[in-house]
Short mmCIF file of C-alpha atoms and ligand atoms in Angstrom, two decimals:
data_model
loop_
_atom_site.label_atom_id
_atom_site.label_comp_id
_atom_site.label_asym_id
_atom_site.label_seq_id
_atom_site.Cartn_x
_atom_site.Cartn_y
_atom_site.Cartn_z
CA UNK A 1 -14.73 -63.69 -42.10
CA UNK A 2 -12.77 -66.41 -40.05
CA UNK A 3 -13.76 -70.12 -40.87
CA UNK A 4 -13.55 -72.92 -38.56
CA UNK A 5 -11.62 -75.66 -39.73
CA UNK A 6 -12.25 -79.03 -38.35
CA UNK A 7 -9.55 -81.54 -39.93
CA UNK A 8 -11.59 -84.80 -40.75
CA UNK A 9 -9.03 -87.74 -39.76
CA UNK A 10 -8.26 -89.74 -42.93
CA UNK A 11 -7.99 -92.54 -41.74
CA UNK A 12 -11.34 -92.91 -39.92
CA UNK A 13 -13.58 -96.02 -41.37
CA UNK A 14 -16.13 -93.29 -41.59
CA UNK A 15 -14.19 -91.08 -43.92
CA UNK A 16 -12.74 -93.61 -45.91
CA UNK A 17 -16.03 -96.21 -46.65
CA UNK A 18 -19.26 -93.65 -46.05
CA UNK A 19 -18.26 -90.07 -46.99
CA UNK A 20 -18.47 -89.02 -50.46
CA UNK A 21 -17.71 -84.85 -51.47
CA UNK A 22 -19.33 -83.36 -54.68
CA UNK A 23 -17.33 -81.67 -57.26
CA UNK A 24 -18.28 -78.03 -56.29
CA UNK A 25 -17.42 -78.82 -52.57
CA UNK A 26 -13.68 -79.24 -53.09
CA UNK A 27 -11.81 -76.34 -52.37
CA UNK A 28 -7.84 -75.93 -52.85
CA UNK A 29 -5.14 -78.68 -53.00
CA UNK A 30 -1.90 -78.37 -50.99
CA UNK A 31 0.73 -80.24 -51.17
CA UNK A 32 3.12 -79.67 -48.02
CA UNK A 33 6.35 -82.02 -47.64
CA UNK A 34 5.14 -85.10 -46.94
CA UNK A 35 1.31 -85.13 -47.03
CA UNK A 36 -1.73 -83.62 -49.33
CA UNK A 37 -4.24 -81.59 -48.02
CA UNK A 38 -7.37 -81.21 -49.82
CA UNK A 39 -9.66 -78.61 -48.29
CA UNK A 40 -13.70 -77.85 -48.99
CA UNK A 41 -16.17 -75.09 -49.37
CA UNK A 42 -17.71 -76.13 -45.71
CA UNK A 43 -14.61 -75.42 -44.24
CA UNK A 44 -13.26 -79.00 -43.16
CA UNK A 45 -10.19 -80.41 -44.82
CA UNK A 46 -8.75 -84.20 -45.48
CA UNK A 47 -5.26 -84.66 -45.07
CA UNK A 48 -3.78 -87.77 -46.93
CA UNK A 49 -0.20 -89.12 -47.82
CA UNK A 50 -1.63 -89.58 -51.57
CA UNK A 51 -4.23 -87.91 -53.71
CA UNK A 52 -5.83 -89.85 -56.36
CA UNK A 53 -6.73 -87.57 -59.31
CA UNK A 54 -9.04 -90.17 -61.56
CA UNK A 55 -11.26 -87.03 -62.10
CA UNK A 56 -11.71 -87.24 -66.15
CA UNK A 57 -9.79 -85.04 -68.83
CA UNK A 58 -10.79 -81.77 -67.41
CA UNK A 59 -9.00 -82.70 -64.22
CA UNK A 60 -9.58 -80.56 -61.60
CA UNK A 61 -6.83 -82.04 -59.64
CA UNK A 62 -4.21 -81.65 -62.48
CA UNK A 63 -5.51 -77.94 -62.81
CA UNK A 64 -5.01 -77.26 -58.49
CA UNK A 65 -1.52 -79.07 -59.10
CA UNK A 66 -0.58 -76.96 -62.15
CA UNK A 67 0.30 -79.69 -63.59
CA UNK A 68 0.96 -78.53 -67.76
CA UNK A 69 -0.63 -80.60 -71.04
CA UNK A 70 0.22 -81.17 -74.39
CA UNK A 71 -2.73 -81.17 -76.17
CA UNK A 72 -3.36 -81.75 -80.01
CA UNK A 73 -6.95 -80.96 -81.83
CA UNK A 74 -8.09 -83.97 -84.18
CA UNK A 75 -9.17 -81.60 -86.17
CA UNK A 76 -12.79 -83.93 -86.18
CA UNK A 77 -15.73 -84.45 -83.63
CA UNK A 78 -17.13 -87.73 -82.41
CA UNK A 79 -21.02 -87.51 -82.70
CA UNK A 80 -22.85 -89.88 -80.12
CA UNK A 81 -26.34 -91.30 -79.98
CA UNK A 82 -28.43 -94.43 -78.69
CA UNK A 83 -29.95 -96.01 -81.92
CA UNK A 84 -33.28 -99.20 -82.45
CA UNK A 85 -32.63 -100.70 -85.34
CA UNK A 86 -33.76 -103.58 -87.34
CA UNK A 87 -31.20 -106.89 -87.14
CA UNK A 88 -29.90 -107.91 -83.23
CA UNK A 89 -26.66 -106.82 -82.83
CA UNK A 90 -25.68 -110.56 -81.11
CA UNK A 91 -23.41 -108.47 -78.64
CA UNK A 92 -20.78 -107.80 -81.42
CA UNK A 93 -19.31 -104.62 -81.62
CA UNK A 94 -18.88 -103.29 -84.98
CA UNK A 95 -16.64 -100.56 -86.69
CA UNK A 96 -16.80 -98.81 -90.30
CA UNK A 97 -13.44 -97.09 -91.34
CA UNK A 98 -14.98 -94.22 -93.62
CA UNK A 99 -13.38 -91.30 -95.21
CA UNK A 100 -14.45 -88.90 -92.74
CA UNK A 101 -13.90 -91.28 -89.80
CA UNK A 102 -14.25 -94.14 -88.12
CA UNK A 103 -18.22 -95.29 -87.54
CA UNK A 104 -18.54 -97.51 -84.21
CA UNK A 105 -21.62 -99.10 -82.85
CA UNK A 106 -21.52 -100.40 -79.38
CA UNK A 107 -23.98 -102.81 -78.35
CA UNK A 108 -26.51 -102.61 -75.47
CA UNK A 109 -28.33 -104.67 -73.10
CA UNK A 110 -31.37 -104.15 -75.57
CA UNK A 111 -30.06 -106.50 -78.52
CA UNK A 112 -32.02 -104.86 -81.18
CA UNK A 113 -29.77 -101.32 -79.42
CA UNK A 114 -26.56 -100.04 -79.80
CA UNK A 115 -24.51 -96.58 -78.68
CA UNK A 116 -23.36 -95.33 -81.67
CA UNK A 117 -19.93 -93.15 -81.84
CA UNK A 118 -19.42 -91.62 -84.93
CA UNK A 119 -16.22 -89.47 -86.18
CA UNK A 120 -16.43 -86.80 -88.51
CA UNK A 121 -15.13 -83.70 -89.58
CA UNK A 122 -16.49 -80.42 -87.43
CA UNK A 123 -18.52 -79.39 -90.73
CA UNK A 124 -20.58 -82.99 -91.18
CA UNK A 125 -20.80 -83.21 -87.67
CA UNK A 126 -22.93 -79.78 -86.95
CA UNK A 127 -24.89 -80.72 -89.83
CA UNK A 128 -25.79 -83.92 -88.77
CA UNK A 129 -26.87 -83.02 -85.32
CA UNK A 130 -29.60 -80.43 -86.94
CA UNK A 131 -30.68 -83.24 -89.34
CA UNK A 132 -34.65 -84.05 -88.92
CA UNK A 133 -34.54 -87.92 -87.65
CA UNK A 134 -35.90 -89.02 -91.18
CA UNK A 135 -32.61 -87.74 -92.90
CA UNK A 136 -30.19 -88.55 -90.15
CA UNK A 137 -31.35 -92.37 -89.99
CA UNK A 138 -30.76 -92.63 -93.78
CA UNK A 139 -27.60 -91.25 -93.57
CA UNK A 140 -26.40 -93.60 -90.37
CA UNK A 141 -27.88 -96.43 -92.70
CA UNK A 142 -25.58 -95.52 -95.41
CA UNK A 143 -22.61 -95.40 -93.42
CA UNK A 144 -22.64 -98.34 -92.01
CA UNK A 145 -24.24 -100.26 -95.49
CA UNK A 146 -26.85 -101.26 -94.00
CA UNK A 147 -25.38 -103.91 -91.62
CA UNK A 148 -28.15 -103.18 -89.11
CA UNK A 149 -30.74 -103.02 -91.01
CA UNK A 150 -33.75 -100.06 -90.61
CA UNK A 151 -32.46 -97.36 -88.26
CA UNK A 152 -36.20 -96.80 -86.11
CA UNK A 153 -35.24 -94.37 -83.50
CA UNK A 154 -32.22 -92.54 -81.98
CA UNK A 155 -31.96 -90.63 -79.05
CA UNK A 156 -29.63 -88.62 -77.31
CA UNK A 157 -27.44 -87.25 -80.34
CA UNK A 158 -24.58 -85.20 -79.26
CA UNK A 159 -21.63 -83.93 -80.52
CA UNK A 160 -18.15 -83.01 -79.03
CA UNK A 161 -14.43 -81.93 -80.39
CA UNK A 162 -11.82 -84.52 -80.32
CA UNK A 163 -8.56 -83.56 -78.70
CA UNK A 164 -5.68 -85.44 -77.17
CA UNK A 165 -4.43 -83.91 -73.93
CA UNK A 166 -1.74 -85.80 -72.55
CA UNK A 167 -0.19 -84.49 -68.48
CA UNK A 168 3.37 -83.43 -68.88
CA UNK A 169 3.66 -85.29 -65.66
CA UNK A 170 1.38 -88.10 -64.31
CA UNK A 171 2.40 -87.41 -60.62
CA UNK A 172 3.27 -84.40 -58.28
CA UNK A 173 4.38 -84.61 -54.79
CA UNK A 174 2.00 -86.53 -53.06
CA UNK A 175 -0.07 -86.69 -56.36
CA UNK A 176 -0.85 -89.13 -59.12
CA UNK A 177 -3.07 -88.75 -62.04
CA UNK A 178 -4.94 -91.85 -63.39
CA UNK A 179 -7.14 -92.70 -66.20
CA UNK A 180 -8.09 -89.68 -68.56
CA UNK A 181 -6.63 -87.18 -66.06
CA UNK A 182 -3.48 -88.39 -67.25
CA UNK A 183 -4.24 -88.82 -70.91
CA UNK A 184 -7.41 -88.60 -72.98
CA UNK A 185 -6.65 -90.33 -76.93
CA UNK A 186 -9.00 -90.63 -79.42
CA UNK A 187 -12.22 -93.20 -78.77
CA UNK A 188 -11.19 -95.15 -82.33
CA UNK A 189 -9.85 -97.80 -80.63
CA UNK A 190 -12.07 -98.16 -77.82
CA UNK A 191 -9.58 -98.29 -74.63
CA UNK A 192 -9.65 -95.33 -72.92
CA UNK A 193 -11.83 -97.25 -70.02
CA UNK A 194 -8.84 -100.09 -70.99
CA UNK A 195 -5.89 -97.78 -69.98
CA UNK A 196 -7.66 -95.94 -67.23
CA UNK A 197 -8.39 -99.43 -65.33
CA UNK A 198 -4.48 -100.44 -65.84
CA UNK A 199 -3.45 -97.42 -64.64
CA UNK A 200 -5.25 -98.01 -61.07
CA UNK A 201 -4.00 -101.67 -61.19
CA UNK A 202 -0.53 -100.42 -61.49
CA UNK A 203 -0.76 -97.87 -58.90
CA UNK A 204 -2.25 -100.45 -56.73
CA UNK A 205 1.03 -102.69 -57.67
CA UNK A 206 3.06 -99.83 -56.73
CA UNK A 207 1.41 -99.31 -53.42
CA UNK A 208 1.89 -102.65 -52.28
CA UNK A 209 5.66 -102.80 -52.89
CA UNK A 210 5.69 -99.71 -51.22
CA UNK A 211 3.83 -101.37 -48.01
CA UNK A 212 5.77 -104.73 -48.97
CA UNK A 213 9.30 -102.52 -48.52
CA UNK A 214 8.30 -100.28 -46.04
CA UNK A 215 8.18 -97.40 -47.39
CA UNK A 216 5.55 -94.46 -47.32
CA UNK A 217 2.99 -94.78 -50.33
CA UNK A 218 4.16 -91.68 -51.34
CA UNK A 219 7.40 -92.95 -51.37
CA UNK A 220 8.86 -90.69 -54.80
CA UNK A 221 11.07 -93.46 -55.97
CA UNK A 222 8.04 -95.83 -56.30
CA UNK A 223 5.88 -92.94 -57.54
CA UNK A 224 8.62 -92.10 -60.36
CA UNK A 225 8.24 -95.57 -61.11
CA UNK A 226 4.69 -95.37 -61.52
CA UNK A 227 4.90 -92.16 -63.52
CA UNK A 228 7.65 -93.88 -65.96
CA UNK A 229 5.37 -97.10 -66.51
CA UNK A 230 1.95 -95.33 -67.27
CA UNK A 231 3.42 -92.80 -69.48
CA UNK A 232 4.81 -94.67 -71.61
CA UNK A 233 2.11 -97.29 -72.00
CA UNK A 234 0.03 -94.13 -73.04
CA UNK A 235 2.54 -92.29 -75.30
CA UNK A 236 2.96 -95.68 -76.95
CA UNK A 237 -1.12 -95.68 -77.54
CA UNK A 238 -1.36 -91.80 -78.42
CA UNK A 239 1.02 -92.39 -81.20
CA UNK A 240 -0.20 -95.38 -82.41
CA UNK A 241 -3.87 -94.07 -82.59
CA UNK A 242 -2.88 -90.98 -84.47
CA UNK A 243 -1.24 -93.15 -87.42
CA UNK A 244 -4.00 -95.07 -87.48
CA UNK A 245 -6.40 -92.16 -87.73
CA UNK A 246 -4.09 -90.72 -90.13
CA UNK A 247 -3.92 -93.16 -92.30
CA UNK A 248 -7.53 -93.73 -92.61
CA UNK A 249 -8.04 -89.66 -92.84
CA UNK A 250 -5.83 -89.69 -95.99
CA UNK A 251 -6.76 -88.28 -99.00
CA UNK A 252 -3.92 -89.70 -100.96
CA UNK A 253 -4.96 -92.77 -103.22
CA UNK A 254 -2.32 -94.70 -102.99
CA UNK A 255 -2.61 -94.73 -98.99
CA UNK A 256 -6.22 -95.26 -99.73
CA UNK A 257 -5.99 -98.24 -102.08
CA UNK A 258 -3.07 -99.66 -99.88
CA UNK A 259 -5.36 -99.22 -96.94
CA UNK A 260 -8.48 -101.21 -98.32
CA UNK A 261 -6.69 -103.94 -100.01
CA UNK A 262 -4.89 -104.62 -96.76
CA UNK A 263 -7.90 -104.22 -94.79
CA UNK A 264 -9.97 -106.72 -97.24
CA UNK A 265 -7.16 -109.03 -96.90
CA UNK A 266 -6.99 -109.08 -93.17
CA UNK A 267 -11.59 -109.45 -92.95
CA UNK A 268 -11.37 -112.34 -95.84
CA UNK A 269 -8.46 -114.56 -93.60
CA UNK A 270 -8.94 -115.67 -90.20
CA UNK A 271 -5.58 -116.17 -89.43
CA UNK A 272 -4.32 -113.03 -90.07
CA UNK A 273 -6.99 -111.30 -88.59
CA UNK A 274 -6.46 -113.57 -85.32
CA UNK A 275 -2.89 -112.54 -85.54
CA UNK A 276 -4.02 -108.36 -85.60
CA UNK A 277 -6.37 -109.06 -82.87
CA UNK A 278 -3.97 -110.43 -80.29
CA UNK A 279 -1.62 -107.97 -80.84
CA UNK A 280 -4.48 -105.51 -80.24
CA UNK A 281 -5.12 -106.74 -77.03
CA UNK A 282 -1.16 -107.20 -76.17
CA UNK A 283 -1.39 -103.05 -76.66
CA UNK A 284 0.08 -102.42 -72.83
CA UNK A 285 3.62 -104.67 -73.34
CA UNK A 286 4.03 -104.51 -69.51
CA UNK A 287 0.56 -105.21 -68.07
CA UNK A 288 -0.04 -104.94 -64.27
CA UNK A 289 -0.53 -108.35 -62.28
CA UNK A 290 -4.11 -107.96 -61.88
CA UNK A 291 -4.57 -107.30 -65.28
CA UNK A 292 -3.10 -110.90 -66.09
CA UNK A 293 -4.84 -113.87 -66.70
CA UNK A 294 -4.79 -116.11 -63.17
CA UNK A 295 -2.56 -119.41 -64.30
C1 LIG B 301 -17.05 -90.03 -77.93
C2 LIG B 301 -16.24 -90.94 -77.05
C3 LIG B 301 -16.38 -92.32 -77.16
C4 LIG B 301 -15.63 -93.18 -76.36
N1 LIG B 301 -15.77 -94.52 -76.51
C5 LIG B 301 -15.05 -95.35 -75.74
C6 LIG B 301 -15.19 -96.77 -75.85
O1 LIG B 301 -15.95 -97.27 -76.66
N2 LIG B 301 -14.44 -97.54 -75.03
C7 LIG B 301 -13.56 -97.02 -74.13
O2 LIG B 301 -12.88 -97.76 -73.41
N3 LIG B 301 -13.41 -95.69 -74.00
C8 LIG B 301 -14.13 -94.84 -74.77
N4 LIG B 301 -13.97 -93.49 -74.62
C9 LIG B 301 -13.04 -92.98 -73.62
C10 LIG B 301 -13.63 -93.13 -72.22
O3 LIG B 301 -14.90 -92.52 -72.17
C11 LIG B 301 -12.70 -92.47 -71.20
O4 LIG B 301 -11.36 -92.88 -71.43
C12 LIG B 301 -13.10 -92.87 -69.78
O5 LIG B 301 -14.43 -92.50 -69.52
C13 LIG B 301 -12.17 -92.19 -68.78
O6 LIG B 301 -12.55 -92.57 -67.49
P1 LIG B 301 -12.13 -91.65 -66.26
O7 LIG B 301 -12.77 -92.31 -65.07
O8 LIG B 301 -10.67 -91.42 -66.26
O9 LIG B 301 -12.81 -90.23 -66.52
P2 LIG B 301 -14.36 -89.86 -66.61
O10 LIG B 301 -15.14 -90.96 -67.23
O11 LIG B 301 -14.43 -88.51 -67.24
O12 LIG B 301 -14.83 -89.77 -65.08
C14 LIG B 301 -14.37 -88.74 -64.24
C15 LIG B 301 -15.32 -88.64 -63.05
O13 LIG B 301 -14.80 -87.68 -62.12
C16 LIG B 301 -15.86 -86.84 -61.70
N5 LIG B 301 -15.28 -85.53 -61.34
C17 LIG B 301 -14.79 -84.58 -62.17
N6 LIG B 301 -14.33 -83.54 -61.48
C18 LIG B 301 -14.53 -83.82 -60.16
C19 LIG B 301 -14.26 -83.12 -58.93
N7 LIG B 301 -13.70 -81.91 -58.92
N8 LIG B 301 -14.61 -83.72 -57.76
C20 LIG B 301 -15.19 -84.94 -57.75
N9 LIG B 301 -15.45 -85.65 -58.88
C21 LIG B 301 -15.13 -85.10 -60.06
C22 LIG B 301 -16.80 -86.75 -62.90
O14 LIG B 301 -18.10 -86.38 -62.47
C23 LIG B 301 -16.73 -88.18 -63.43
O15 LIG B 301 -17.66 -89.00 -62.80
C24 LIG B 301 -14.71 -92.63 -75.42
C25 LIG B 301 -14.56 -91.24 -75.31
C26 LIG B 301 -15.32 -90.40 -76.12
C27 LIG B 301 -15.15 -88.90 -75.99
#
């Protein structure tokens, strides 16, 4: 059966600000010398000097591009849920290092709720999910000591595998993958939404020297640039999580008494723990502009 195709011009206001595609209307991906064209079920086709792929970690765009992963089970799940409880939460963010994994709870707009994100190993985390309420509140309330008091309702448990998948390359052609496209690291620290954002401000960085030079914005000397930056700002983070997690997954007492000592230290001395937090936040050593504080 011959289809029409009708190309949709790119750079039409209506394309660009009004027209949104669904995932199951894309198509195919081509890249041709020096343009992208991604095509769709109906037919039509955009054709663009870059494609974006910000498209999560099951990236359909890396997949088109065949674009290769290393990927590395955590050999744990995260179980999720929306918890009531007893105390308000006072928009703090808490986290419980535990044997079988870290415990976070993630406040909500509800202060007496939180999002809870709980790793475990495979084992505890099946068993958990087919707890009856009753049992699974007492356990969350044992994990996390009691700090929130009564557990009264949670909704929403699920429970998924953790893996690290990491793009062997975070651009192709007229390509470039952002945000968990590129990289996907486990949730203990909280900054997989952190990396994904500095990703886009550094590829809008890039695209303005490009337009500041004039050059193409698929200019491959800027995009290798790109691809150099982002990768390792999230090699540096993959490796850094999985010593962390590794260290608190240790069996071995000495890592384990090492571990709480140093951890009691850091809670009981404000300085110190000042010190950890900064350098927390100072995780991407070359930030984009945006990300900066204005002077
Ligand atoms: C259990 C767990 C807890 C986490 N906790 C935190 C946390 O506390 N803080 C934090 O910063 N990060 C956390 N993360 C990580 C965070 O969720 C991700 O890093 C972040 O969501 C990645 O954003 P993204 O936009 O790259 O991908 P996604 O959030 O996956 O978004 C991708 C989007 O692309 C769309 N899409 C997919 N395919 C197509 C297609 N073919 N066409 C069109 N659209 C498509 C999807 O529908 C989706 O809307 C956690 C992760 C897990 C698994």
């Amino acid at each position: 059966m011959k289809r029409t195709r009708k190309r949709i011009n790119a750079s039409s206001r209506k394309v660009l600000k009004h027209r949104y595609f669904r995932k199951k209307e894309n198509k195919s991906i081509l890249n041709r010398d020096k343009e992208v064209w991604l095509s769709f079920e109906s037919g039509e086709y955009l054709v663009s000097k870059l494609i974006v792929g910000a498209d999560g970690g099951n990236s359909w765009v890396r997949g088109q591009l065949k674009i290769p992963t290393v990927e590395q089970d955590y050999d744990q799940f995260a179980l999720t849920c929306d918890v009531l409880v007893e105390h308000s939460h006072s928009n703090t963010a808490s986290q419980f290092f535990l044997s079988t994994g870290p415990l976070a709870l993630l406040p909500k707009s509800n202060p007496k709720s939180y999002s809870i994100v709980w790793t475990l190993t495979p084992e505890l985390a099946r068993s958990y999910e087919n707890l009856s309420k009753d049992k699974f509140h007492k356990k969350l309330l044992s994990a996390s000591n009691g700090f929130v008091g009564k557990i009264l309702e949670s909704t929403n448990i699920r429970i998924r595998p953790l893996k690290m998948i990491c793009a062997q390359q975070f651009i192709k052609d007229n390509a470039v993958l952002v945000g968990d496209a590129a990289h996907v690291f486990h949730p203990l620290a909280g900054l997989g939404v952190n990396l994904g954002i500095q990703d886009i401000a550094s590829l809008n960085e890039v695209i303005n020297q490009c337009i500041e030079k004039g050059t193409e914005v698929n200019d491959a000397k800027h995009l290798r640039h790109f691809e150099r930056w982002r990768k390792s700002e999230a090699i540096k983070l993959i490796s850094m999580l999985r010593v962390i997690n590794d260290i608190f997954k240790s069996k071995n007492k000495i890592v384990n008494f090492f571990t709480k000592t140093g951890l009691c230290l850091i809670d009981n001395n404000s300085f110190i723990k000042n010190f950890f937090v900064k350098k927390a936040l100072q995780v991407d050593f070359k930030p984009p502009k945006l990300s900066k504080k204005s002077e």
